[in-house]
């Protein structure tokens, strides 16, 4: 746990929250500044700044929990779709530097702005990018 991290304090029950699920590793809370009805956050109880710091076991558990919570929220709120969002780094939109996953129920005509605009053609060589990525070992 990081002493000054608000999400550590929430995840570990030191700060009140609208908890919708909890187990020994995670707390799932309703976001206090929701993008839509039912917007929730999955918070690990252990501090990780971002996805790069997650242990593989935690990463596996969090994505299984993500699926289960998306199903639960969809059933409870009868939303029409679902966004699962996870930001890493300020430039990517991360504002709290404790790994977390946004679960964002979507409703027809909800006007939540999470769409990415596609570019017709990139201004870089896709083959070069493919080779750069393939040449990095992940083991």
mmCIF file of C-alpha atoms in Angstrom:
data_model
loop_
_atom_site.group_PDB
_atom_site.id
_atom_site.type_symbol
_atom_site.label_atom_id
_atom_site.label_comp_id
_atom_site.label_asym_id
_atom_site.label_seq_id
_atom_site.Cartn_x
_atom_site.Cartn_y
_atom_site.Cartn_z
ATOM 1 C CA UNK A 1 0.000 0.000 0.000
ATOM 2 C CA UNK A 2 1.238 3.481 -0.846
ATOM 3 C CA UNK A 3 0.816 5.898 2.068
ATOM 4 C CA UNK A 4 -0.401 8.896 0.030
ATOM 5 C CA UNK A 5 -2.488 7.017 -2.569
ATOM 6 C CA UNK A 6 -6.216 7.727 -2.324
ATOM 7 C CA UNK A 7 -7.074 4.539 -4.249
ATOM 8 C CA UNK A 8 -4.989 2.464 -1.795
ATOM 9 C CA UNK A 9 -6.986 4.011 1.044
ATOM 10 C CA UNK A 10 -10.307 3.339 -0.694
ATOM 11 C CA UNK A 11 -9.335 -0.216 -1.742
ATOM 12 C CA UNK A 12 -8.319 -1.073 1.810
ATOM 13 C CA UNK A 13 -11.410 0.418 3.442
ATOM 14 C CA UNK A 14 -9.775 3.474 5.045
ATOM 15 C CA UNK A 15 -11.930 5.848 2.995
ATOM 16 C CA UNK A 16 -15.663 5.168 2.541
ATOM 17 C CA UNK A 17 -16.893 4.133 -0.891
ATOM 18 C CA UNK A 18 -19.915 2.678 -2.622
ATOM 19 C CA UNK A 19 -18.489 -0.842 -2.753
ATOM 20 C CA UNK A 20 -20.279 -3.263 -5.089
ATOM 21 C CA UNK A 21 -17.802 -6.157 -4.706
ATOM 22 C CA UNK A 22 -14.830 -7.035 -2.531
ATOM 23 C CA UNK A 23 -12.492 -9.983 -2.106
ATOM 24 C CA UNK A 24 -9.009 -10.403 -0.623
ATOM 25 C CA UNK A 25 -7.295 -8.795 -3.651
ATOM 26 C CA UNK A 26 -9.738 -6.206 -5.029
ATOM 27 C CA UNK A 27 -12.474 -3.741 -4.194
ATOM 28 C CA UNK A 28 -14.938 -2.640 -6.891
ATOM 29 C CA UNK A 29 -16.573 0.724 -6.264
ATOM 30 C CA UNK A 30 -18.962 3.062 -8.003
ATOM 31 C CA UNK A 31 -17.087 6.037 -9.466
ATOM 32 C CA UNK A 32 -18.016 9.300 -7.684
ATOM 33 C CA UNK A 33 -17.648 11.168 -10.994
ATOM 34 C CA UNK A 34 -19.349 8.668 -13.312
ATOM 35 C CA UNK A 35 -19.346 8.808 -17.087
ATOM 36 C CA UNK A 36 -22.622 6.862 -17.033
ATOM 37 C CA UNK A 37 -25.049 5.162 -14.651
ATOM 38 C CA UNK A 38 -23.196 2.278 -13.004
ATOM 39 C CA UNK A 39 -19.649 3.434 -13.877
ATOM 40 C CA UNK A 40 -17.422 1.415 -11.555
ATOM 41 C CA UNK A 41 -13.718 1.058 -10.799
ATOM 42 C CA UNK A 42 -11.799 -2.120 -10.037
ATOM 43 C CA UNK A 43 -9.058 -1.300 -7.509
ATOM 44 C CA UNK A 44 -6.366 -3.761 -6.448
ATOM 45 C CA UNK A 45 -5.732 -3.621 -2.706
ATOM 46 C CA UNK A 46 -1.995 -3.751 -3.374
ATOM 47 C CA UNK A 47 -0.483 -0.635 -4.960
ATOM 48 C CA UNK A 48 0.624 -0.812 -8.581
ATOM 49 C CA UNK A 49 1.189 2.462 -10.420
ATOM 50 C CA UNK A 50 0.120 1.051 -13.792
ATOM 51 C CA UNK A 51 -0.213 -2.116 -15.850
ATOM 52 C CA UNK A 52 3.557 -2.392 -16.249
ATOM 53 C CA UNK A 53 3.937 -3.040 -12.512
ATOM 54 C CA UNK A 54 1.215 -5.702 -12.204
ATOM 55 C CA UNK A 55 2.310 -9.187 -11.239
ATOM 56 C CA UNK A 56 1.106 -11.760 -13.792
ATOM 57 C CA UNK A 57 -1.119 -13.487 -11.226
ATOM 58 C CA UNK A 58 -2.793 -10.171 -10.366
ATOM 59 C CA UNK A 59 -3.214 -9.345 -14.050
ATOM 60 C CA UNK A 60 -4.932 -12.685 -14.627
ATOM 61 C CA UNK A 61 -7.233 -12.216 -11.650
ATOM 62 C CA UNK A 62 -8.175 -8.643 -12.541
ATOM 63 C CA UNK A 63 -9.267 -9.531 -16.062
ATOM 64 C CA UNK A 64 -11.358 -12.486 -14.872
ATOM 65 C CA UNK A 65 -12.974 -10.112 -12.345
ATOM 66 C CA UNK A 66 -13.483 -7.512 -15.086
ATOM 67 C CA UNK A 67 -15.498 -9.998 -17.148
ATOM 68 C CA UNK A 68 -17.606 -11.084 -14.165
ATOM 69 C CA UNK A 69 -18.318 -7.505 -13.070
ATOM 70 C CA UNK A 70 -19.239 -6.431 -16.615
ATOM 71 C CA UNK A 71 -21.732 -9.304 -16.751
ATOM 72 C CA UNK A 72 -23.133 -8.433 -13.299
ATOM 73 C CA UNK A 73 -23.514 -4.707 -14.076
ATOM 74 C CA UNK A 74 -25.048 -5.408 -17.482
ATOM 75 C CA UNK A 75 -27.615 -7.750 -15.940
ATOM 76 C CA UNK A 76 -28.433 -5.396 -13.054
ATOM 77 C CA UNK A 77 -28.711 -2.177 -15.066
ATOM 78 C CA UNK A 78 -29.791 -3.560 -18.460
ATOM 79 C CA UNK A 79 -27.291 -1.389 -20.321
ATOM 80 C CA UNK A 80 -27.008 -1.591 -24.105
ATOM 81 C CA UNK A 81 -23.227 -1.934 -24.300
ATOM 82 C CA UNK A 82 -20.087 -1.680 -22.221
ATOM 83 C CA UNK A 83 -16.690 0.036 -22.270
ATOM 84 C CA UNK A 84 -13.754 -1.354 -20.339
ATOM 85 C CA UNK A 85 -11.049 1.277 -20.011
ATOM 86 C CA UNK A 86 -7.595 1.204 -18.456
ATOM 87 C CA UNK A 87 -5.180 4.150 -18.806
ATOM 88 C CA UNK A 88 -1.404 4.095 -18.278
ATOM 89 C CA UNK A 89 0.466 7.374 -17.943
ATOM 90 C CA UNK A 90 -0.699 10.966 -17.921
ATOM 91 C CA UNK A 91 -0.583 11.293 -21.712
ATOM 92 C CA UNK A 92 -3.001 8.332 -21.931
ATOM 93 C CA UNK A 93 -5.466 9.926 -19.515
ATOM 94 C CA UNK A 94 -4.348 8.384 -16.214
ATOM 95 C CA UNK A 95 -5.067 10.869 -13.433
ATOM 96 C CA UNK A 96 -4.767 8.635 -10.354
ATOM 97 C CA UNK A 97 -1.519 6.685 -10.392
ATOM 98 C CA UNK A 98 -2.849 3.463 -8.901
ATOM 99 C CA UNK A 99 -3.703 0.783 -11.467
ATOM 100 C CA UNK A 100 -7.462 0.577 -11.949
ATOM 101 C CA UNK A 101 -9.986 -0.498 -14.541
ATOM 102 C CA UNK A 102 -13.039 1.551 -15.482
ATOM 103 C CA UNK A 103 -16.234 -0.407 -16.087
ATOM 104 C CA UNK A 104 -18.519 1.917 -18.031
ATOM 105 C CA UNK A 105 -22.042 0.765 -18.881
ATOM 106 C CA UNK A 106 -23.329 2.299 -22.090
ATOM 107 C CA UNK A 107 -26.871 3.241 -22.960
ATOM 108 C CA UNK A 108 -28.370 4.172 -26.306
ATOM 109 C CA UNK A 109 -27.961 7.940 -26.855
ATOM 110 C CA UNK A 110 -25.975 8.394 -23.590
ATOM 111 C CA UNK A 111 -23.537 10.856 -25.230
ATOM 112 C CA UNK A 112 -20.532 9.430 -23.336
ATOM 113 C CA UNK A 113 -17.527 10.424 -25.433
ATOM 114 C CA UNK A 114 -15.176 7.445 -25.522
ATOM 115 C CA UNK A 115 -14.955 6.876 -29.263
ATOM 116 C CA UNK A 116 -11.588 6.769 -31.009
ATOM 117 C CA UNK A 117 -11.334 8.284 -34.438
ATOM 118 C CA UNK A 118 -9.704 6.056 -37.040
ATOM 119 C CA UNK A 119 -7.228 7.468 -39.506
ATOM 120 C CA UNK A 120 -7.515 6.324 -43.093
ATOM 121 C CA UNK A 121 -3.797 5.727 -43.465
ATOM 122 C CA UNK A 122 -1.049 6.016 -40.865
ATOM 123 C CA UNK A 123 1.834 8.412 -41.467
ATOM 124 C CA UNK A 124 4.325 5.677 -40.523
ATOM 125 C CA UNK A 125 5.361 2.311 -41.951
ATOM 126 C CA UNK A 126 3.228 -0.513 -40.521
ATOM 127 C CA UNK A 127 5.827 -3.116 -41.472
ATOM 128 C CA UNK A 128 8.484 -1.216 -39.512
ATOM 129 C CA UNK A 129 6.203 -1.015 -36.459
ATOM 130 C CA UNK A 130 5.355 -4.729 -36.728
ATOM 131 C CA UNK A 131 9.043 -5.693 -36.797
ATOM 132 C CA UNK A 132 9.947 -3.378 -33.894
ATOM 133 C CA UNK A 133 7.260 -4.967 -31.716
ATOM 134 C CA UNK A 134 7.965 -8.556 -32.771
ATOM 135 C CA UNK A 135 11.668 -8.128 -31.952
ATOM 136 C CA UNK A 136 11.009 -7.426 -28.256
ATOM 137 C CA UNK A 137 10.982 -10.500 -26.028
ATOM 138 C CA UNK A 138 8.205 -10.734 -23.445
ATOM 139 C CA UNK A 139 9.541 -13.774 -21.606
#
